[in-house]
mmCIF file of C-alpha atoms in Angstrom:
data_model
loop_
_atom_site.group_PDB
_atom_site.id
_atom_site.type_symbol
_atom_site.label_atom_id
_atom_site.label_comp_id
_atom_site.label_asym_id
_atom_site.label_seq_id
_atom_site.Cartn_x
_atom_site.Cartn_y
_atom_site.Cartn_z
ATOM 1 C CA LEU A 1 84.946 171.722 168.148
ATOM 2 C CA SER A 2 85.766 174.956 170.059
ATOM 3 C CA ASN A 3 88.033 175.934 167.181
ATOM 4 C CA LEU A 4 85.173 175.366 164.550
ATOM 5 C CA ALA A 5 82.942 177.282 166.895
ATOM 6 C CA ASP A 6 85.389 180.104 166.969
ATOM 7 C CA THR A 7 85.911 180.083 163.231
ATOM 8 C CA TYR A 8 82.081 180.292 162.193
ATOM 9 C CA GLY A 9 80.811 182.152 165.513
ATOM 10 C CA ALA A 10 78.713 179.159 166.121
ATOM 11 C CA HIS A 11 78.967 179.164 170.015
ATOM 12 C CA ARG A 12 75.320 179.275 170.530
ATOM 13 C CA ASP A 13 74.117 176.781 168.123
ATOM 14 C CA MET A 14 76.701 174.290 169.151
ATOM 15 C CA THR A 15 75.848 174.802 172.969
ATOM 16 C CA ILE A 16 72.090 174.045 171.940
ATOM 17 C CA PHE A 17 73.075 170.819 169.685
ATOM 18 C CA LEU A 18 75.732 169.506 172.337
ATOM 19 C CA THR A 19 73.107 169.695 175.088
ATOM 20 C CA ALA A 20 70.635 167.738 173.022
ATOM 21 C CA ALA A 21 73.573 165.013 172.263
ATOM 22 C CA TYR A 22 74.506 164.931 175.950
ATOM 23 C CA CYS A 23 70.900 164.074 177.041
ATOM 24 C CA LEU A 24 70.439 161.596 174.238
ATOM 25 C CA PHE A 25 73.440 159.720 174.950
ATOM 26 C CA ASN A 26 72.915 159.495 178.629
ATOM 27 C CA SER A 27 69.257 158.521 177.935
ATOM 28 C CA LEU A 28 70.220 155.706 175.501
ATOM 29 C CA SER A 29 72.549 154.264 178.424
ATOM 30 C CA CYS A 30 69.728 153.720 180.734
ATOM 31 C CA MET A 31 67.658 151.628 178.636
ATOM 32 C CA LYS A 32 68.664 148.202 180.043
ATOM 33 C CA GLN A 33 66.431 146.131 177.402
ATOM 34 C CA LEU A 34 68.674 147.463 174.477
ATOM 35 C CA PHE A 35 72.367 147.884 176.162
ATOM 36 C CA GLY A 36 72.157 146.065 179.545
ATOM 37 C CA GLY A 37 75.341 144.326 180.322
ATOM 38 C CA ASN A 38 76.967 145.267 176.896
ATOM 39 C CA PHE A 39 79.785 147.116 178.433
ATOM 40 C CA PRO A 40 81.492 148.341 175.214
ATOM 41 C CA VAL A 41 78.294 150.154 173.859
ATOM 42 C CA LEU A 42 77.634 151.872 177.392
ATOM 43 C CA MET A 43 81.135 153.008 177.414
ATOM 44 C CA ALA A 44 80.871 154.295 173.706
ATOM 45 C CA LEU A 45 77.566 156.246 174.763
ATOM 46 C CA LYS A 46 79.376 157.641 177.993
ATOM 47 C CA LEU A 47 82.292 158.499 175.933
ATOM 48 C CA LEU A 48 80.156 160.742 173.429
ATOM 49 C CA ALA A 49 78.066 162.008 176.143
ATOM 50 C CA THR A 50 81.148 163.247 178.104
ATOM 51 C CA SER A 51 82.708 164.710 174.757
ATOM 52 C CA ALA A 52 79.656 166.664 174.649
ATOM 53 C CA SER A 53 79.221 168.035 177.984
ATOM 54 C CA GLY A 54 83.009 168.803 178.016
ATOM 55 C CA VAL A 55 82.558 171.366 175.225
ATOM 56 C CA MET A 56 79.154 172.424 176.257
ATOM 57 C CA PHE A 57 80.359 173.896 179.663
ATOM 58 C CA PRO A 58 83.218 176.164 178.339
ATOM 59 C CA PHE A 59 81.099 177.179 175.437
ATOM 60 C CA VAL A 60 78.637 178.540 178.218
ATOM 61 C CA ASP A 61 81.328 180.275 179.968
ATOM 62 C CA ALA A 62 82.322 182.042 176.643
ATOM 63 C CA ILE A 63 78.818 183.055 176.042
ATOM 64 C CA VAL A 64 78.423 184.494 179.588
ATOM 65 C CA VAL A 65 81.580 186.267 179.247
ATOM 66 C CA ALA A 66 80.542 187.862 176.008
ATOM 67 C CA LEU A 67 77.185 188.926 177.375
ATOM 68 C CA LEU A 68 78.692 190.520 180.516
ATOM 69 C CA GLY A 69 81.207 192.448 178.334
ATOM 70 C CA GLN A 70 78.665 193.723 175.912
ATOM 71 C CA GLN A 71 75.644 194.756 178.329
ATOM 72 C CA GLY A 72 75.811 197.940 179.952
ATOM 73 C CA GLY A 73 76.289 197.943 183.533
ATOM 74 C CA PHE A 74 78.060 194.859 183.922
ATOM 75 C CA SER A 75 81.584 193.518 183.635
ATOM 76 C CA LYS A 76 83.356 190.423 183.076
ATOM 77 C CA ASP A 77 84.517 190.241 186.747
ATOM 78 C CA SER A 78 80.969 189.516 187.968
ATOM 79 C CA LEU A 79 81.330 186.054 186.172
ATOM 80 C CA GLY A 80 81.736 184.599 189.898
ATOM 81 C CA VAL A 81 78.201 185.714 190.545
ATOM 82 C CA GLN A 82 76.609 183.638 187.457
ATOM 83 C CA ARG A 83 78.677 180.737 188.873
ATOM 84 C CA LEU A 84 76.923 180.970 191.898
ATOM 85 C CA PHE A 85 74.016 179.819 190.341
ATOM 86 C CA ALA A 86 75.798 176.654 189.223
ATOM 87 C CA SER A 87 76.210 175.745 192.830
ATOM 88 C CA VAL A 88 72.430 176.160 193.419
ATOM 89 C CA GLY A 89 71.693 173.896 190.515
ATOM 90 C CA ASN A 90 74.167 171.284 191.580
ATOM 91 C CA TRP A 91 72.352 171.025 195.051
ATOM 92 C CA CYS A 92 68.953 171.137 193.763
ATOM 93 C CA ALA A 93 69.847 168.637 191.006
ATOM 94 C CA THR A 94 71.273 166.124 193.830
ATOM 95 C CA GLN A 95 68.085 166.570 195.797
ATOM 96 C CA LEU A 96 65.589 166.265 192.762
ATOM 97 C CA SER A 97 67.495 163.270 191.467
ATOM 98 C CA THR A 98 67.232 161.169 194.888
ATOM 99 C CA LYS A 99 63.432 162.068 194.973
ATOM 100 C CA PHE A 100 62.838 161.207 191.156
ATOM 101 C CA ASN A 101 64.668 158.072 191.642
ATOM 102 C CA ARG A 102 62.654 157.093 194.724
ATOM 103 C CA TYR A 103 59.269 157.511 193.225
ATOM 104 C CA MET A 104 59.671 156.638 189.450
ATOM 105 C CA VAL A 105 60.757 153.004 188.102
ATOM 106 C CA SER A 106 64.136 151.853 189.023
ATOM 107 C CA GLU A 107 66.809 154.849 189.059
ATOM 108 C CA GLU A 108 65.353 156.084 185.746
ATOM 109 C CA GLY A 109 63.954 159.006 187.499
ATOM 110 C CA MET A 110 66.944 161.147 187.159
ATOM 111 C CA TYR A 111 67.452 160.729 183.338
ATOM 112 C CA PHE A 112 63.880 162.126 183.217
ATOM 113 C CA LEU A 113 65.119 165.188 185.275
ATOM 114 C CA LEU A 114 68.036 165.499 183.082
ATOM 115 C CA ASN A 115 66.100 165.625 179.935
ATOM 116 C CA LEU A 116 63.626 168.099 181.350
ATOM 117 C CA SER A 117 66.461 170.235 182.755
ATOM 118 C CA GLY A 118 68.307 170.080 179.256
ATOM 119 C CA LEU A 119 65.098 171.135 177.472
ATOM 120 C CA VAL A 120 64.630 174.088 179.822
ATOM 121 C CA PHE A 121 68.422 174.923 179.411
ATOM 122 C CA MET A 122 68.093 174.707 175.314
ATOM 123 C CA LEU A 123 64.987 177.153 175.437
ATOM 124 C CA ILE A 124 66.895 179.593 177.658
ATOM 125 C CA VAL A 125 70.141 179.426 175.348
ATOM 126 C CA LEU A 126 67.606 179.960 172.216
ATOM 127 C CA LEU A 127 65.412 182.747 173.574
ATOM 128 C CA CYS A 128 67.724 184.612 176.003
ATOM 129 C CA THR A 129 70.836 185.088 173.732
ATOM 130 C CA SER A 130 71.152 186.867 170.146
ATOM 131 C CA PRO A 131 71.833 184.741 167.123
ATOM 132 C CA ASP A 132 74.648 187.077 166.174
ATOM 133 C CA LEU A 133 76.449 187.098 169.587
ATOM 134 C CA LYS A 134 80.049 187.413 169.137
ATOM 135 C CA ILE A 135 82.531 185.774 171.087
ATOM 136 C CA LYS A 136 85.576 188.276 170.754
ATOM 137 C CA LYS A 137 87.360 190.803 172.436
ATOM 138 C CA LYS A 138 87.133 194.413 171.651
ATOM 139 C CA SER A 139 89.943 195.603 169.313
ATOM 140 C CA HIS A 140 92.156 197.951 171.210
ATOM 141 C CA GLY A 141 93.004 199.817 167.710
ATOM 142 C CA HIS A 142 96.642 199.840 168.310
ATOM 143 C CA GLY A 143 97.337 199.407 164.525
ATOM 144 C CA ASP A 144 94.939 202.385 163.883
ATOM 145 C CA GLU A 145 96.945 204.537 166.545
ATOM 146 C CA LYS A 146 100.022 203.805 164.700
ATOM 147 C CA LYS A 147 98.688 204.991 161.346
ATOM 148 C CA ALA A 148 97.362 208.188 162.971
ATOM 149 C CA THR A 149 100.707 209.032 164.149
ATOM 150 C CA ALA A 150 102.290 208.973 160.806
ATOM 151 C CA THR A 151 102.551 212.448 159.128
ATOM 152 C CA PRO A 152 103.059 213.505 155.267
ATOM 153 C CA ALA A 153 106.212 214.958 156.056
ATOM 154 C CA ALA A 154 107.645 211.984 157.782
ATOM 155 C CA ASP A 155 106.707 210.173 154.657
ATOM 156 C CA ALA A 156 108.133 212.781 152.322
ATOM 157 C CA ALA A 157 111.649 212.521 154.059
ATOM 158 C CA VAL A 158 112.287 208.833 152.614
ATOM 159 C CA PRO A 159 113.907 209.254 149.506
ATOM 160 C CA ILE A 160 114.260 205.786 148.214
ATOM 161 C CA GLN A 161 111.525 203.377 147.962
ATOM 162 C CA THR A 162 112.742 199.666 148.361
ATOM 163 C CA PRO A 163 110.685 196.684 147.100
ATOM 164 C CA ALA A 164 108.701 195.544 149.927
ATOM 165 C CA GLU A 165 109.351 192.193 151.069
ATOM 166 C CA PRO A 166 106.526 189.376 150.858
ATOM 167 C CA ALA A 167 104.340 189.592 153.759
ATOM 168 C CA GLN A 168 104.822 186.575 156.000
ATOM 169 C CA PRO A 169 101.398 184.821 156.684
ATOM 170 C CA GLU A 170 100.264 185.479 160.197
ATOM 171 C CA ALA A 171 99.841 182.380 162.470
ATOM 172 C CA SER A 172 96.181 181.385 163.309
ATOM 173 C CA PRO A 173 95.005 182.894 166.713
ATOM 174 C CA LEU A 174 94.934 179.025 167.951
ATOM 175 C CA TRP A 175 98.504 178.275 166.995
ATOM 176 C CA ARG A 176 99.608 181.472 168.893
ATOM 177 C CA LEU A 177 97.751 180.411 171.926
ATOM 178 C CA LEU A 178 99.014 176.989 171.779
ATOM 179 C CA THR A 179 102.622 178.264 171.557
ATOM 180 C CA SER A 180 102.330 180.901 174.205
ATOM 181 C CA ILE A 181 104.726 179.818 177.039
ATOM 182 C CA GLU A 182 102.985 181.851 179.480
ATOM 183 C CA PHE A 183 99.516 180.004 178.275
ATOM 184 C CA LEU A 184 101.217 176.732 178.618
ATOM 185 C CA ALA A 185 102.562 177.544 182.062
ATOM 186 C CA PHE A 186 98.862 178.622 183.170
ATOM 187 C CA LEU A 187 97.564 175.260 181.713
ATOM 188 C CA GLY A 188 100.057 173.174 183.709
ATOM 189 C CA PHE A 189 98.918 175.121 186.986
ATOM 190 C CA ILE A 190 95.542 174.315 186.139
ATOM 191 C CA LEU A 191 96.171 170.735 185.319
ATOM 192 C CA THR A 192 97.610 170.365 188.706
ATOM 193 C CA ALA A 193 94.506 171.935 190.241
ATOM 194 C CA GLY A 194 92.479 169.437 188.392
ATOM 195 C CA TYR A 195 94.643 166.487 189.518
ATOM 196 C CA SER A 196 94.565 167.604 193.166
ATOM 197 C CA ARG A 197 90.768 167.946 193.234
ATOM 198 C CA SER A 198 90.182 164.664 191.470
ATOM 199 C CA VAL A 199 92.079 162.508 193.643
ATOM 200 C CA THR A 200 90.333 163.721 196.760
ATOM 201 C CA ASN A 201 87.056 163.534 194.847
ATOM 202 C CA ILE A 202 87.591 160.076 193.541
ATOM 203 C CA TYR A 203 88.626 158.444 196.918
ATOM 204 C CA GLN A 204 87.118 160.756 199.646
ATOM 205 C CA LYS A 205 83.736 158.458 199.747
ATOM 206 C CA HIS A 206 86.313 155.432 200.000
ATOM 207 C CA TYR A 207 88.271 156.965 202.662
ATOM 208 C CA ILE A 208 85.393 158.448 204.913
ATOM 209 C CA VAL A 209 82.950 155.406 204.457
ATOM 210 C CA GLY A 210 84.868 152.683 203.875
ATOM 211 C CA VAL A 211 88.219 153.203 205.899
ATOM 212 C CA LEU A 212 86.843 155.497 208.420
ATOM 213 C CA LYS A 213 83.637 153.561 208.848
ATOM 214 C CA LYS A 214 81.426 156.865 208.721
ATOM 215 C CA SER A 215 78.031 156.780 207.355
ATOM 216 C CA ASN A 216 76.829 158.293 204.165
ATOM 217 C CA ASP A 217 74.973 160.959 206.110
ATOM 218 C CA THR A 218 78.341 162.322 206.856
ATOM 219 C CA LEU A 219 79.301 162.857 203.222
ATOM 220 C CA ASN A 220 75.730 164.656 202.886
ATOM 221 C CA LYS A 221 76.601 166.789 205.755
ATOM 222 C CA MET A 222 80.006 167.733 204.126
ATOM 223 C CA SER A 223 78.426 168.817 201.077
ATOM 224 C CA ASN A 224 76.759 171.511 203.008
ATOM 225 C CA PHE A 225 79.798 172.933 203.927
ATOM 226 C CA ARG A 226 81.242 173.104 200.588
ATOM 227 C CA ILE A 227 78.376 174.398 198.755
ATOM 228 C CA VAL A 228 77.853 177.226 201.289
ATOM 229 C CA SER A 229 81.431 178.258 200.962
ATOM 230 C CA GLU A 230 81.390 178.142 197.157
ATOM 231 C CA MET A 231 78.135 180.414 196.917
ATOM 232 C CA LEU A 232 79.690 182.996 199.293
ATOM 233 C CA ILE A 233 82.824 182.904 197.277
ATOM 234 C CA TYR A 234 81.381 183.248 193.821
ATOM 235 C CA PHE A 235 79.055 186.187 195.193
ATOM 236 C CA PHE A 236 81.960 188.188 196.428
ATOM 237 C CA SER A 237 84.675 186.766 193.541
ATOM 238 C CA LYS A 238 84.605 190.250 192.073
ATOM 239 C CA ASP A 239 85.603 192.088 194.948
ATOM 240 C CA ILE A 240 88.087 189.367 195.902
ATOM 241 C CA ILE A 241 89.697 189.552 192.633
ATOM 242 C CA ASN A 242 89.933 193.109 192.600
ATOM 243 C CA LEU A 243 91.370 192.962 195.983
ATOM 244 C CA PHE A 244 93.991 190.590 195.497
ATOM 245 C CA GLY A 245 94.532 190.211 191.669
ATOM 246 C CA PRO A 246 93.905 187.177 189.574
ATOM 247 C CA HIS A 247 97.228 185.505 189.988
ATOM 248 C CA TRP A 248 97.350 185.703 193.923
ATOM 249 C CA VAL A 249 93.609 184.508 193.989
ATOM 250 C CA LEU A 250 94.670 181.586 191.880
ATOM 251 C CA LEU A 251 97.446 180.968 194.471
ATOM 252 C CA ILE A 252 95.019 181.253 197.380
ATOM 253 C CA SER A 253 92.532 178.780 195.802
ATOM 254 C CA GLN A 254 95.443 176.282 195.030
ATOM 255 C CA ALA A 255 96.546 176.714 198.728
ATOM 256 C CA SER A 256 92.881 175.964 200.128
ATOM 257 C CA GLY A 257 93.036 172.875 198.085
ATOM 258 C CA LEU A 258 96.247 171.839 199.386
ATOM 259 C CA VAL A 259 94.840 172.415 202.972
ATOM 260 C CA ARG A 260 91.814 169.770 202.199
ATOM 261 C CA VAL A 261 94.138 167.095 200.850
ATOM 262 C CA PHE A 262 96.278 167.431 203.844
ATOM 263 C CA ILE A 263 93.508 167.174 206.096
ATOM 264 C CA TYR A 264 92.923 163.525 204.824
ATOM 265 C CA THR A 265 96.731 162.641 205.554
ATOM 266 C CA SER A 266 98.144 160.763 208.155
ATOM 267 C CA LEU A 267 98.540 163.632 210.490
ATOM 268 C CA PHE A 268 94.977 163.218 211.549
ATOM 269 C CA THR A 269 95.056 159.583 211.764
ATOM 270 C CA GLU A 270 94.821 159.524 215.754
ATOM 271 C CA ILE A 271 91.961 161.872 215.573
ATOM 272 C CA TYR A 272 90.046 160.155 213.063
ATOM 273 C CA THR A 273 90.502 156.639 214.639
ATOM 274 C CA ASN A 274 89.848 157.901 218.203
ATOM 275 C CA PRO A 275 86.166 157.247 219.147
ATOM 276 C CA GLU A 276 86.287 160.108 221.937
ATOM 277 C CA LYS A 277 87.295 162.702 219.236
ATOM 278 C CA VAL A 278 84.110 162.155 217.105
ATOM 279 C CA ASP A 279 83.181 166.102 217.108
ATOM 280 C CA MET A 280 86.773 166.925 216.235
ATOM 281 C CA GLN A 281 86.467 164.655 213.447
ATOM 282 C CA PHE A 282 83.383 166.031 212.054
ATOM 283 C CA TRP A 283 84.509 169.714 212.050
ATOM 284 C CA LEU A 284 87.955 168.679 210.506
ATOM 285 C CA MET A 285 86.239 167.344 207.790
ATOM 286 C CA GLY A 286 83.922 169.862 207.516
ATOM 287 C CA LEU A 287 86.961 172.368 207.282
ATOM 288 C CA GLY A 288 88.397 170.400 204.334
ATOM 289 C CA GLU A 289 85.035 170.730 202.793
ATOM 290 C CA LEU A 290 84.778 174.679 203.261
ATOM 291 C CA MET A 291 88.381 174.626 201.633
ATOM 292 C CA LYS A 292 86.808 172.814 198.618
ATOM 293 C CA GLY A 293 84.422 175.660 198.609
ATOM 294 C CA LEU A 294 87.014 178.257 198.511
ATOM 295 C CA ASN A 295 89.319 176.346 196.194
ATOM 296 C CA THR A 296 86.511 175.861 193.311
ATOM 297 C CA GLY A 297 84.676 179.177 194.067
ATOM 298 C CA MET A 298 88.132 181.092 193.659
ATOM 299 C CA MET A 299 89.756 178.832 191.070
ATOM 300 C CA MET A 300 86.924 178.755 188.228
ATOM 301 C CA PRO A 301 85.914 182.712 187.835
ATOM 302 C CA CYS A 302 89.323 183.906 188.038
ATOM 303 C CA ALA A 303 90.762 180.997 185.507
ATOM 304 C CA ILE A 304 88.000 181.712 183.184
ATOM 305 C CA LYS A 305 89.153 185.500 183.366
ATOM 306 C CA VAL A 306 92.796 185.043 183.053
ATOM 307 C CA ALA A 307 92.193 182.548 180.026
ATOM 308 C CA ASN A 308 90.033 184.924 178.181
ATOM 309 C CA GLU A 309 92.487 187.851 178.627
ATOM 310 C CA MET A 310 95.503 185.462 177.699
ATOM 311 C CA ALA A 311 93.587 184.283 174.162
ATOM 312 C CA PRO A 312 94.223 186.107 171.103
ATOM 313 C CA SER A 313 91.120 187.814 169.393
ATOM 314 C CA GLY A 314 89.426 184.864 167.734
ATOM 315 C CA CYS A 315 89.997 181.745 169.878
ATOM 316 C CA GLU A 316 88.395 183.100 173.297
ATOM 317 C CA GLY A 317 86.208 179.725 172.987
ATOM 318 C CA SER A 318 89.386 177.481 172.475
ATOM 319 C CA ALA A 319 90.894 178.901 175.359
ATOM 320 C CA GLN A 320 88.139 178.201 177.636
ATOM 321 C CA SER A 321 87.932 174.712 176.060
ATOM 322 C CA LEU A 322 91.806 174.161 176.811
ATOM 323 C CA LEU A 323 91.147 175.263 180.405
ATOM 324 C CA SER A 324 88.092 173.122 180.986
ATOM 325 C CA GLY A 325 89.916 170.041 179.381
ATOM 326 C CA CYS A 326 92.885 170.428 181.589
ATOM 327 C CA TYR A 327 91.010 171.113 184.842
ATOM 328 C CA ASN A 328 88.084 168.561 184.289
ATOM 329 C CA ALA A 329 88.825 165.725 181.908
ATOM 330 C CA LEU A 330 92.563 165.572 181.891
ATOM 331 C CA GLY A 331 93.014 166.332 185.642
ATOM 332 C CA LEU A 332 90.498 163.338 186.224
ATOM 333 C CA THR A 333 92.545 161.190 184.004
ATOM 334 C CA VAL A 334 95.914 161.882 185.483
ATOM 335 C CA GLY A 335 94.442 161.599 188.947
ATOM 336 C CA GLY A 336 92.958 158.314 188.136
ATOM 337 C CA VAL A 337 95.719 156.849 186.514
ATOM 338 C CA ALA A 338 98.383 158.156 188.875
ATOM 339 C CA SER A 339 96.445 157.143 192.182
ATOM 340 C CA ALA A 340 95.760 153.762 190.672
ATOM 341 C CA ILE A 341 99.748 153.204 190.177
ATOM 342 C CA ILE A 342 100.342 154.698 193.847
ATOM 343 C CA LEU A 343 97.617 152.257 195.495
ATOM 344 C CA TRP A 344 98.803 149.398 193.609
ATOM 345 C CA VAL A 345 102.578 149.873 194.745
ATOM 346 C CA MET A 346 101.471 150.494 198.493
ATOM 347 C CA GLN A 347 98.789 147.753 198.686
ATOM 348 C CA VAL A 348 100.333 144.873 196.431
ATOM 349 C CA LEU A 349 104.202 145.664 196.381
ATOM 350 C CA LEU A 350 104.633 146.907 199.796
ATOM 351 C CA GLU A 351 101.384 145.073 201.254
ATOM 352 C CA LYS A 352 100.128 148.173 203.393
ATOM 353 C CA SER A 353 96.608 148.705 204.687
ATOM 354 C CA ASP A 354 94.080 150.615 202.954
ATOM 355 C CA GLU A 355 94.238 153.410 205.442
ATOM 356 C CA VAL A 356 98.030 153.757 205.022
ATOM 357 C CA ALA A 357 97.773 153.324 201.153
ATOM 358 C CA VAL A 358 94.771 156.030 200.758
ATOM 359 C CA GLU A 359 96.698 158.482 203.364
ATOM 360 C CA THR A 360 99.974 158.066 201.442
ATOM 361 C CA LEU A 361 98.141 158.968 198.279
ATOM 362 C CA PHE A 362 96.973 161.953 199.747
ATOM 363 C CA GLY A 363 100.216 163.022 201.158
ATOM 364 C CA ILE A 364 101.974 162.621 197.615
ATOM 365 C CA SER A 365 99.019 164.748 196.122
ATOM 366 C CA SER A 366 99.724 167.405 198.778
ATOM 367 C CA ALA A 367 103.592 167.366 197.825
ATOM 368 C CA VAL A 368 102.818 167.761 194.129
ATOM 369 C CA THR A 369 100.334 170.535 194.603
ATOM 370 C CA ALA A 370 102.848 172.276 197.019
ATOM 371 C CA LEU A 371 105.509 172.210 194.388
ATOM 372 C CA PHE A 372 103.165 173.577 191.554
ATOM 373 C CA ILE A 373 102.049 176.315 193.835
ATOM 374 C CA VAL A 374 105.786 177.329 194.576
ATOM 375 C CA GLY A 375 106.631 177.043 190.835
ATOM 376 C CA PHE A 376 103.734 179.160 189.839
ATOM 377 C CA PHE A 377 104.340 181.660 192.763
ATOM 378 C CA LEU A 378 107.836 182.212 191.223
ATOM 379 C CA LYS A 379 106.791 182.207 187.640
#
């Protein structure tokens, strides 16, 4: 889909269409009278909805990068400030969904909120972006410069004209992107970041509520640490990237994610299980969520900028989709499957407790992340 959008310049129209599809498929899945208990149909609807959102978000990133590059007084380095509003929207959606579910029938209130916000978003894209918006980088004119340096005298000095060899067809921008060792190495690093984040996100609630026996309120308080740090990093992301450079910022973001995973490993078991250290438990988990904010806040604005710069002209949307796909979809898939295998080995084959199994999982994730951080640093 992103390749089609790059080819026909249809990022804006496809964003609107995919948003409508995302809302529709999710809304259909809540109709219990039609699909209640029909697991294959529900999975198909969720698959279609996730496919729509998986392309929609990188399209939005590509549109915003293009707008920032074309508007006077702005630069693409300001992307983090735009992302800041996503954190605000995430927090608002969580709070509003809770209230809508409480005061409307069953838990269908969040679907009403989904369609309302989806409609508003489509109107914003329709009214606030130009129909002829081009998601392309400006040409640097290298070819023209070479032509300009040629002089008639130099041309006249060539005494013999040999038959020109047939011109080789130039590889498509997408193929050049997919065969770039630099870009593939970058995607490998992003996949590891997505894997590490997914393992923690999937099992954090189980670990805090199920294993450590904390309340759900603890999770809500932890989210405040994460959101505040995310917003601060997004706001200052331009200055941070200019100060350290994009590759150092990516390394710092992954290092903060590593600290977060490490906090949930066995090093702190004694603290977590000691009733006399409740305050230390809270602040340690709060530190972990601060690291999550640093990780996400630094990772995505910088990664989007790097992917845009590495993409050949004409496939910027594809580069953003590959980035998002590796970080979100593929990272979540690899994280889920690898976690399931590790937990099965620990609990079934080795007969370890839930606490030991999950802490071992976090420990293995820390080791994998550390290896890729070192590899990316050397690269």
